[in-house]
Amino acid sequence: MAQISKDAELFQKFLPGRKILIADSNAGSRSSLFNVLKEMGAKSNQLFLANTYKAAEEQIAELKPHVVIAEYEFGPRCGLELLQSQREQRPKETKDCIFIIVTGNTSQTAAARALEEDIDAYIIKPYTLEFVRKTILNAAIQKIRPPEYLKTIEQGKARMEEAKLDEAEELFNKATKLDPAPSLAYYYLGQVKFLREIVAQAQSNYMKGLKFNGIHYKCLVGMYELLMKERRHKDAYDVVKKIAKYFPANPKRLGEVLRLAIMTGEYEDIERYYLMFMTLDQRNETLIRYTTAALVVCGKYYLDSNQGAGKALDIFNKAAVTSMGSPRVLSEIIPVLIENNLPEEAEKFLKRFPPETHKGKEFQVMNFLILNGKSAPSLVVEQGRRLLAQGIEDPRLYEVMIKRSVEANLGAAAEDLVRSAVAKYPAKKELFESLLKRSSP
Amino acid sequence: MGDEFELFNPSDFESIRLTFDFKNLSTDRSVPNSSDVSLLEVGDKTLTVEIPFDNCAVDNHVLLKIFKTDPASGNQVPIFNTTAKMIKIDKVGDGDRLLIVLDLIQFDKKGWNDFLCVFSSRQQEISRLFEMRNK
């Protein structure tokens, strides 16, 4: 109790001259937090309210608040973006700011994202006023009077930024003795070793940090980055899976999980991932994009490795459904099916293009590729010319037209096409010219 | 499905979602749209809710039913019912919303404790996660 009143006193001393922004679309919440802060000693003229994300963003730019209390679900935006915006504008000062999320979102996803963003505290609604007071106080005290352990780590970080690695290492070593579970200190020791390129010792320090806390975010990320740099993709995949499990819904990370699943040939994980994805109520655009791309790659792998067209078609079907008939995704699938001699299946996927996209480049090119498989060369060339005249251009279109022109003994036309194709796609010069040579007597 | 294969857990994406039946028994008027009611604070035996502006007065009696959305079925599961008295009313926002403190009158004590526990246990888990970060 005495400590709380001491902390409250310290907080009151911290308040003069500070600006506090309460950003929440809910009027009651703004009012309630305003009253709590007033009770804690803040003056009305230090407290600023924002009821929209835009207003909050503007106030952050204008007022440069020292304390921000924001709702996670802020209209279509996320309150965490406010911190990102503040960090971009004032990276140095943001370290000393207090940023608290007060939200009705109780999901692990939201909490973990807040944690990753280095938010100081996360309060869920409905709350008790006592808990709000205590949490704001604790978050402030950590900044005003951090424990010796965190202070030492901060000093070490400053040395590290100045490239004084010996001094930084000494401070981080000292910090390992200042807390019974010093994962963070071991993480920074690992970072120093990593900078010195002593990889084994960096890894050993991350491992030590993880012994105290098996899901220590920074140690896991440090380990992941180290393994990626060492091109130990299999081990990196295991680590990133663990990160994604405990700190879910970071689209960048989910992308890494899928990329590594592909790089390490763990295609079955992608199918399992898809099953989990299907159970989600809310799927954001990025998540859909990553999942769809991974499914397409997975389907291509099944075809290339002769694991049966059925399995591949099933996966492609899932990708098409997930992307809601995205022309981009269908344009990835159809050429693969044509290459693998599955023209009827390719036509089925062509029919999935939404009618409003039929005049677009993607549909026209895919239609052309399918036509190429079942029509005489002269017809294909004619249709290709029509498309080019309409301004629809694609290297695959040129590729087919050059081949077909040669087959139809239209040597001069084929040469003209190669010239145009090279001018448009110089990086594919060798490919276009080889088509001409391949067909030469 | 083995735990080692779970790249993420769908339940991680779920938040506790509440819906409300709010009826002012003194005026016989209800808030027609549940999404217009927000629960902000819990006290010893009080709840602070925000509702759209209406003719409410201190000492009005209220029937409040709180439901939790079951993530699997989407059904509304009742988790707490109470009658309550309005003990404080403040206009908030542009005056179009009311922040009301309700003093609970008739309710099941176990139900109340269970209701509080839903949020306090989740808050504890999250706070622990945040404490561990600085270790």
XYZ file of C-alpha atoms in Angstrom:
576
model
C 0.000 0.000 0.000
C 2.811 2.372 1.002
C 4.575 1.521 -2.263
C 1.441 2.321 -4.277
C 1.108 5.720 -2.633
C 4.830 6.359 -3.217
C 4.366 5.415 -6.873
C 1.265 7.621 -7.095
C 3.307 10.494 -5.697
C 6.045 9.847 -8.240
C 3.450 9.788 -11.019
C 2.053 13.121 -9.861
C 5.534 14.585 -9.990
C 5.948 13.198 -13.499
C 2.709 14.764 -14.765
C 3.437 18.532 -14.973
C 4.136 19.558 -18.540
C 3.085 16.171 -19.942
C 0.349 15.686 -22.503
C -1.997 12.730 -22.420
C -4.074 11.607 -25.380
C -7.115 9.358 -24.951
C -8.081 7.940 -28.331
C -11.254 5.896 -28.410
C -14.347 5.996 -30.583
C -16.452 5.126 -27.551
C -17.552 8.313 -25.755
C -18.126 6.555 -22.436
C -14.673 5.063 -22.499
C -13.052 8.432 -23.209
C -15.015 9.985 -20.384
C -14.215 7.200 -17.950
C -10.464 7.262 -18.681
C -10.456 11.054 -18.543
C -11.876 10.867 -15.012
C -9.390 8.213 -13.917
C -6.471 10.336 -15.087
C -7.889 13.421 -13.417
C -8.160 11.478 -10.177
C -4.544 10.450 -10.631
C -3.504 14.090 -10.737
C -3.693 15.114 -14.395
C -5.132 18.565 -15.120
C -7.914 18.956 -17.681
C -5.644 21.018 -19.929
C -3.179 18.142 -20.123
C -5.807 15.696 -21.317
C -6.756 15.491 -24.988
C -9.490 13.360 -26.491
C -9.805 11.908 -29.971
C -12.907 10.099 -31.160
C -11.620 9.021 -34.570
C -8.400 7.468 -35.770
C -7.735 10.438 -38.024
C -8.211 12.911 -35.175
C -5.870 10.832 -32.989
C -3.246 10.755 -35.717
C -3.460 14.517 -36.144
C -3.233 15.113 -32.402
C -0.180 12.873 -32.165
C 1.545 14.873 -34.895
C 0.554 18.200 -33.386
C 0.705 17.653 -29.628
C 3.466 15.037 -29.403
C 1.809 13.442 -26.357
C 3.839 11.723 -23.645
C 1.096 9.252 -22.790
C -1.281 7.697 -25.325
C -4.195 5.512 -24.303
C -5.865 4.027 -27.350
C -8.507 1.492 -28.289
C -7.204 -1.453 -30.361
C -10.266 -1.562 -32.625
C -10.483 1.989 -33.858
C -13.073 2.021 -36.619
C -11.508 0.247 -39.553
C -8.010 0.977 -38.192
C -6.025 -0.441 -35.309
C -4.899 1.675 -32.358
C -1.454 0.081 -32.631
C -0.907 2.009 -35.837
C -0.922 5.190 -33.781
C 2.186 4.036 -31.995
C 3.787 3.135 -35.307
C 2.942 6.592 -36.584
C 4.371 8.243 -33.463
C 7.493 6.084 -33.663
C 8.055 7.150 -37.257
C 7.734 10.826 -36.372
C 9.755 10.791 -33.152
C 11.707 7.540 -32.858
C 13.908 8.689 -30.008
C 11.234 10.336 -27.866
C 8.764 7.484 -28.392
C 10.973 5.261 -26.238
C 10.115 7.460 -23.250
C 6.408 7.674 -24.079
C 3.828 5.524 -22.390
C 1.489 3.733 -24.761
C -1.451 1.768 -23.390
C -4.143 -0.186 -25.196
C -7.599 -0.271 -23.584
C -9.869 -2.520 -25.585
C -12.784 -4.874 -25.800
C -10.666 -7.191 -27.937
C -9.580 -10.000 -25.644
C -8.045 -12.227 -28.327
C -4.567 -13.662 -28.085
C -3.890 -12.231 -31.522
C -4.513 -8.662 -30.450
C -2.582 -9.012 -27.195
C 0.381 -10.641 -28.930
C 0.510 -7.945 -31.589
C 0.467 -5.288 -28.903
C 3.285 -7.128 -27.187
C 5.316 -7.272 -30.378
C 4.843 -3.530 -30.813
C 6.293 -2.882 -27.357
C 3.051 -1.477 -25.978
C 3.448 -0.746 -22.270
C 0.179 -2.254 -21.082
C -2.979 -3.882 -22.350
C -6.246 -3.378 -20.484
C -9.385 -5.215 -21.463
C -12.906 -3.822 -21.214
C -14.857 -4.111 -19.015
C -12.278 -3.103 -16.452
C -12.327 -2.077 -12.839
C -11.245 1.498 -12.236
C -8.767 0.269 -9.655
C -7.097 -1.970 -12.225
C -6.876 0.873 -14.749
C -5.273 3.141 -12.140
C -2.805 0.461 -11.084
C -1.878 -0.436 -14.654
C -1.313 3.162 -15.742
C 0.764 3.713 -12.629
C 2.868 0.581 -13.181
C 3.479 1.423 -16.826
C 4.524 4.946 -15.878
C 6.780 3.814 -13.048
C 8.582 1.393 -15.375
C 9.424 4.430 -17.517
C 10.068 6.954 -14.740
C 12.007 4.697 -12.449
C 12.870 1.462 -14.246
C 14.289 -1.402 -12.186
C 18.089 -1.704 -12.119
C 17.837 -4.699 -14.456
C 16.062 -2.765 -17.238
C 18.187 0.321 -16.622
C 21.348 -1.712 -17.126
C 19.940 -3.234 -20.304
C 19.064 0.239 -21.611
C 22.626 1.400 -20.906
C 23.928 -1.649 -22.762
C 21.648 -0.918 -25.718
C 22.966 2.649 -25.865
C 26.552 1.325 -25.966
C 25.577 -1.152 -28.627
C 24.143 1.658 -30.775
C 27.461 3.513 -30.389
C 29.212 0.293 -31.527
C 30.979 0.010 -28.145
C 30.405 -3.708 -28.074
C 32.815 -4.542 -25.218
C 31.080 -2.105 -22.888
C 27.649 -3.274 -24.034
C 28.567 -6.891 -23.398
C 29.805 -6.072 -19.928
C 26.537 -4.316 -19.094
C 24.383 -7.145 -20.454
C 26.449 -9.651 -18.474
C 25.889 -7.534 -15.391
C 22.132 -7.477 -16.137
C 21.956 -11.289 -16.213
C 22.693 -11.184 -12.478
C 20.068 -8.565 -11.670
C 16.925 -10.588 -12.364
C 16.046 -14.196 -11.562
C 14.767 -14.789 -15.130
C 16.950 -12.537 -17.307
C 15.818 -13.616 -20.796
C 16.014 -10.084 -22.154
C 19.622 -9.655 -20.996
C 20.555 -12.928 -22.714
C 18.783 -11.771 -25.845
C 20.949 -8.642 -25.992
C 24.066 -10.660 -25.214
C 23.074 -12.813 -28.173
C 22.707 -9.675 -30.272
C 26.221 -8.503 -29.367
C 27.650 -11.903 -30.327
C 25.626 -11.827 -33.531
C 27.064 -8.402 -34.386
C 30.527 -9.789 -33.692
C 29.599 -12.702 -35.970
C 30.246 -15.281 -33.258
C 27.202 -17.260 -34.278
C 27.548 -20.226 -31.910
C 27.736 -17.934 -28.891
C 24.838 -15.830 -30.131
C 22.745 -18.961 -30.429
C 23.841 -20.159 -27.001
C 22.721 -16.863 -25.432
C 19.321 -16.995 -27.112
C 18.972 -20.555 -25.840
C 19.822 -19.414 -22.316
C 17.147 -16.721 -22.566
C 14.625 -19.283 -23.785
C 15.415 -21.546 -20.824
C 13.889 -18.926 -18.523
C 10.958 -18.269 -20.815
C 10.362 -20.763 -23.616
C 8.346 -18.274 -25.642
C 10.445 -15.152 -25.069
C 9.541 -13.193 -28.174
C 12.834 -11.384 -28.699
C 14.958 -14.508 -28.093
C 12.828 -16.464 -30.571
C 13.110 -13.719 -33.177
C 16.880 -13.454 -32.569
C 17.220 -17.199 -33.029
C 15.098 -17.133 -36.178
C 17.144 -14.350 -37.767
C 20.373 -16.130 -36.914
C 19.173 -19.412 -38.434
C 17.972 -17.649 -41.577
C 21.318 -15.934 -41.962
C 22.996 -19.302 -41.578
C 20.577 -20.687 -44.187
C 19.483 -23.352 -41.714
C 15.980 -23.242 -43.119
C 14.671 -26.367 -41.443
C 15.648 -25.103 -37.970
C 14.433 -21.594 -38.824
C 11.094 -23.071 -39.856
C 10.715 -24.804 -36.481
C 11.429 -21.535 -34.670
C 9.149 -19.390 -36.820
C 6.332 -21.920 -36.381
C 6.696 -21.489 -32.649
C 6.694 -17.700 -32.966
C 3.620 -17.799 -35.195
C 1.852 -20.069 -32.742
C 2.330 -17.844 -29.720
C 2.362 -14.514 -31.518
C -0.201 -15.172 -34.218
C -1.669 -13.103 -37.019
C 1.377 -11.071 -37.861
C 0.931 -11.175 -41.640
C 4.645 -10.777 -42.275
C 5.402 -13.744 -40.053
C 2.680 -15.889 -41.567
C 4.285 -15.158 -44.905
C 7.618 -16.333 -43.506
C 6.025 -19.507 -42.140
C 4.556 -20.329 -45.524
C 7.719 -19.413 -47.402
C 9.802 -21.637 -45.152
C 7.245 -24.433 -45.378
C 7.777 -24.309 -49.133
C 11.565 -23.924 -48.921
C 11.840 -26.900 -46.602
C 9.413 -28.975 -48.644
C 6.859 -29.202 -45.819
C 3.939 -29.050 -48.240
C 1.668 -31.049 -46.018
C 1.967 -28.297 -43.409
C 0.463 -25.923 -45.956
C -2.576 -28.142 -46.312
C -2.938 -28.295 -42.535
C -2.478 -24.562 -42.374
C -5.246 -24.176 -44.919
C -7.618 -26.256 -42.793
C -6.953 -23.978 -39.836
C -7.352 -20.920 -42.031
C -10.798 -22.150 -43.081
C -12.006 -22.185 -39.491
C -11.262 -18.496 -39.020
C -14.136 -16.049 -38.894
C -12.063 -13.105 -39.944
C -9.506 -13.431 -42.707
C -7.693 -10.323 -43.714
C -6.481 -9.590 -47.226
C -2.841 -10.290 -46.475
C -3.624 -13.613 -44.876
C -5.731 -14.600 -47.892
C -2.953 -13.564 -50.268
C -0.262 -15.548 -48.458
C -2.454 -18.602 -48.096
C -3.496 -18.584 -51.735
C 0.067 -18.143 -52.979
C 1.254 -21.016 -50.796
C -1.549 -23.278 -52.056
C -0.631 -22.552 -55.672
C 3.031 -23.344 -55.035
C 1.996 -26.488 -53.199
C -0.213 -27.600 -56.122
C 2.623 -26.947 -58.595
C 4.902 -29.086 -56.443
C 2.423 -31.978 -56.457
C 2.253 -31.858 -60.257
C 6.020 -31.495 -60.728
C 6.741 -34.354 -58.376
C 4.136 -36.623 -59.991
C 2.122 -36.987 -56.821
C -1.064 -37.167 -58.807
C -3.089 -34.558 -60.624
C -6.040 -35.127 -58.274
C -4.132 -33.837 -55.278
C -2.868 -30.827 -57.215
C -6.302 -30.006 -58.617
C -7.800 -30.184 -55.158
C -5.212 -27.692 -53.897
C -5.680 -25.381 -56.920
C -9.407 -25.522 -56.338
C -8.904 -24.403 -52.733
C -6.677 -21.565 -53.919
C -9.285 -20.420 -56.457
C -12.087 -20.539 -53.882
C -10.012 -18.796 -51.202
C -9.051 -15.993 -53.566
C -12.680 -15.714 -54.727
C -11.704 -16.233 -58.353
C -8.873 -13.731 -58.325
C -7.626 -13.314 -61.937
C -4.063 -13.139 -60.595
C -4.386 -16.522 -58.890
C -6.202 -18.176 -61.809
C -3.461 -16.865 -64.113
C -0.931 -18.743 -61.997
C -2.892 -21.988 -62.078
C -3.994 -22.227 -65.726
C -0.511 -22.212 -67.377
C 0.618 -24.941 -64.968
C -2.320 -27.123 -65.964
C -1.627 -26.504 -69.657
C 2.055 -27.372 -69.191
C 1.025 -30.580 -67.481
C -1.282 -31.547 -70.307
C -4.510 -30.932 -68.426
C -6.329 -28.626 -70.917
C -9.832 -29.575 -69.820
C -9.001 -28.723 -66.234
C -7.459 -25.459 -67.418
C -10.744 -24.590 -69.134
C -12.660 -25.273 -65.940
C -10.453 -22.770 -64.126
C -10.915 -20.264 -66.956
C -14.654 -20.407 -66.285
C -13.986 -19.227 -62.738
C -12.975 -15.756 -63.931
C -15.731 -13.387 -62.799
C -17.643 -12.060 -65.877
C -16.551 -8.481 -65.211
C -12.895 -9.526 -65.696
C -13.407 -11.123 -69.129
C -12.191 -8.062 -70.988
C -9.093 -7.806 -68.854
C -5.583 -8.849 -69.820
C -5.427 -11.844 -67.494
C -8.556 -13.515 -68.856
C -7.647 -12.783 -72.467
C -4.134 -14.197 -72.115
C -5.363 -17.339 -70.328
C -8.059 -17.825 -72.956
C -5.365 -17.500 -75.600
C -3.130 -20.086 -73.915
C -6.028 -22.550 -73.833
C -6.876 -21.823 -77.470
C -3.257 -22.531 -78.330
C -3.604 -26.086 -77.063
C -6.547 -26.948 -79.266
C -6.359 -24.817 -82.438
C -4.377 -24.698 -85.668
C -1.248 -22.482 -85.668
C -2.711 -19.992 -88.119
C -5.777 -19.455 -85.930
C -3.619 -19.000 -82.858
C -1.392 -16.482 -84.615
C -4.412 -14.593 -85.865
C -5.968 -14.426 -82.403
C -2.603 -13.372 -80.957
C -2.359 -10.508 -83.434
C -5.844 -9.439 -82.459
C -4.847 -9.282 -78.822
C -1.663 -7.354 -79.562
C -3.690 -4.899 -81.621
C -5.933 -4.413 -78.571
C -2.851 -3.543 -76.541
C -2.876 -6.820 -74.574
C 0.718 -7.823 -74.130
C 2.312 -10.611 -72.173
C 5.577 -12.521 -72.661
C 3.636 -15.806 -72.810
C 1.571 -14.402 -75.649
C 4.718 -13.582 -77.615
C 6.219 -16.963 -76.768
C 3.239 -18.843 -78.200
C 3.001 -16.597 -81.262
C 6.687 -17.011 -82.143
C 6.415 -20.790 -81.841
C 3.238 -20.948 -83.884
C 4.517 -18.561 -86.572
C 7.567 -20.750 -87.041
C 5.361 -23.850 -87.249
C 3.210 -22.144 -89.878
C 6.346 -21.271 -91.859
C 5.858 -17.569 -91.221
C 9.585 -16.974 -90.709
C 9.568 -13.217 -91.315
C 6.584 -12.733 -89.032
C 8.298 -14.809 -86.339
C 11.409 -12.614 -86.570
C 9.291 -9.478 -86.302
C 7.615 -10.902 -83.232
C 10.978 -11.701 -81.631
C 12.120 -8.121 -82.232
C 8.956 -6.701 -80.648
C 9.075 -9.183 -77.770
C 12.735 -8.399 -76.990
C 12.003 -4.682 -77.095
C 9.163 -5.163 -74.597
C 10.808 -7.796 -72.392
C 14.597 -7.491 -72.775
C 15.211 -9.809 -69.829
C 13.664 -12.653 -71.855
C 15.757 -11.998 -74.959
C 17.509 -15.357 -74.812
C 14.256 -17.256 -74.495
C 12.612 -15.509 -77.466
C 15.660 -15.907 -79.691
C 16.037 -19.547 -78.764
C 12.481 -20.226 -79.985
C 13.493 -18.970 -83.381
C 16.723 -20.961 -83.463
C 15.087 -24.127 -82.159
C 12.791 -24.123 -85.112
C 15.449 -23.249 -87.693
C 16.494 -26.063 -90.052
C -4.145 -32.979 -35.513
C -0.874 -33.012 -33.596
C 0.069 -29.919 -31.669
C 3.429 -29.777 -33.415
C 1.669 -29.147 -36.696
C -0.489 -26.299 -35.527
C 0.924 -23.244 -37.188
C -1.588 -21.209 -35.283
C -4.624 -21.804 -33.209
C -7.913 -20.449 -34.572
C -9.139 -19.718 -31.053
C -6.286 -17.202 -30.749
C -8.206 -14.995 -33.136
C -11.365 -15.037 -31.070
C -12.306 -12.270 -28.722
C -14.954 -12.499 -26.039
C -17.957 -10.862 -27.670
C -20.871 -9.739 -25.555
C -24.366 -8.760 -26.572
C -26.986 -7.130 -24.373
C -30.690 -6.877 -23.709
C -31.165 -3.552 -21.962
C -34.649 -2.618 -20.782
C -35.559 0.373 -18.662
C -38.373 -1.123 -16.563
C -39.436 2.288 -15.254
C -40.107 3.682 -18.740
C -40.765 0.316 -20.381
C -38.261 1.185 -23.123
C -35.511 -1.048 -24.500
C -32.365 -0.325 -26.458
C -33.398 -1.988 -29.712
C -29.915 -2.638 -31.065
C -27.569 -4.606 -28.844
C -24.498 -3.145 -30.559
C -25.545 0.267 -29.208
C -24.845 -0.933 -25.669
C -21.264 -1.113 -24.395
C -20.102 -2.384 -21.072
C -17.151 -0.369 -19.842
C -16.566 -0.881 -16.151
C -17.303 -3.384 -13.490
C -17.316 -2.433 -9.828
C -17.998 -4.191 -6.581
C -21.687 -4.613 -7.404
C -21.956 -2.082 -10.168
C -21.745 -2.030 -13.932
C -21.066 1.037 -16.064
C -22.716 0.902 -19.455
C -23.002 3.284 -22.345
C -26.304 3.479 -24.232
C -27.837 5.854 -26.797
C -29.565 8.908 -25.317
C -32.988 8.138 -23.877
C -35.276 9.488 -21.201
C -33.582 7.900 -18.230
C -33.442 9.149 -14.685
C -31.568 8.256 -11.557
C -33.480 5.536 -9.628
C -34.960 4.090 -12.825
C -34.941 0.316 -12.726
C -33.346 -1.747 -15.439
C -33.376 -5.343 -16.590
C -30.020 -6.230 -18.104
C -29.268 -9.539 -19.781
C -25.734 -10.223 -20.974
C -24.959 -12.876 -23.583
C -21.668 -14.241 -24.845
C -21.319 -15.243 -28.480
C -20.292 -18.867 -28.835
C -17.508 -18.748 -31.452
C -18.269 -22.228 -32.786
C -22.011 -21.895 -33.331
C -22.432 -18.120 -33.315
C -25.255 -18.583 -30.791
C -25.862 -16.110 -27.987
C -25.335 -17.854 -24.670
C -26.767 -16.058 -21.604
C -24.024 -15.454 -19.045
C -25.490 -12.939 -16.615
C -28.901 -11.470 -15.820
C -29.671 -8.781 -13.321
C -32.117 -6.134 -12.304
C -30.412 -2.899 -11.400
C -30.998 0.695 -10.433
C -29.514 3.675 -12.246
C -27.419 5.524 -9.677
C -25.496 7.902 -11.929
C -26.174 9.208 -15.434
C -23.808 11.363 -17.486
C -24.269 12.635 -20.998
C -21.208 11.825 -23.097
C -20.029 12.392 -26.645
C -22.117 15.097 -28.283
C -24.830 14.505 -25.732
C -26.204 11.670 -27.811
C -24.948 8.943 -25.483
C -25.438 8.213 -21.815
C -22.918 6.727 -19.432
C -24.912 5.009 -16.737
C -23.748 3.430 -13.492
C -26.020 0.567 -12.509
C -26.272 -0.712 -8.987
C -27.096 -4.405 -9.187
C -30.165 -5.494 -7.243
C -31.350 -8.978 -8.023
C -28.819 -11.384 -9.443
C -27.217 -14.756 -8.935
C -24.000 -14.285 -6.976
C -22.275 -17.251 -8.546
C -23.288 -15.990 -11.978
C -21.822 -12.586 -11.131
C -18.537 -14.094 -9.951
C -18.337 -16.308 -13.036
C -18.990 -13.281 -15.219
C -16.212 -11.283 -13.548
C -13.904 -14.264 -13.805
C -14.277 -14.444 -17.614
C -12.551 -11.081 -17.939
C -10.262 -11.056 -14.929
C -8.669 -14.396 -15.820
C -8.082 -13.239 -19.416
C -6.655 -9.961 -18.129
C -4.307 -11.885 -15.842
C -3.056 -14.025 -18.730
C -2.387 -10.962 -20.858
C -0.731 -9.025 -18.035
C 1.539 -11.990 -17.342
C 2.559 -12.089 -20.992
C 3.477 -8.406 -20.791
C 5.413 -8.832 -17.537
C 7.421 -11.712 -19.023
C 8.490 -9.526 -21.932
C 10.576 -7.299 -19.695
C 12.298 -10.227 -18.050
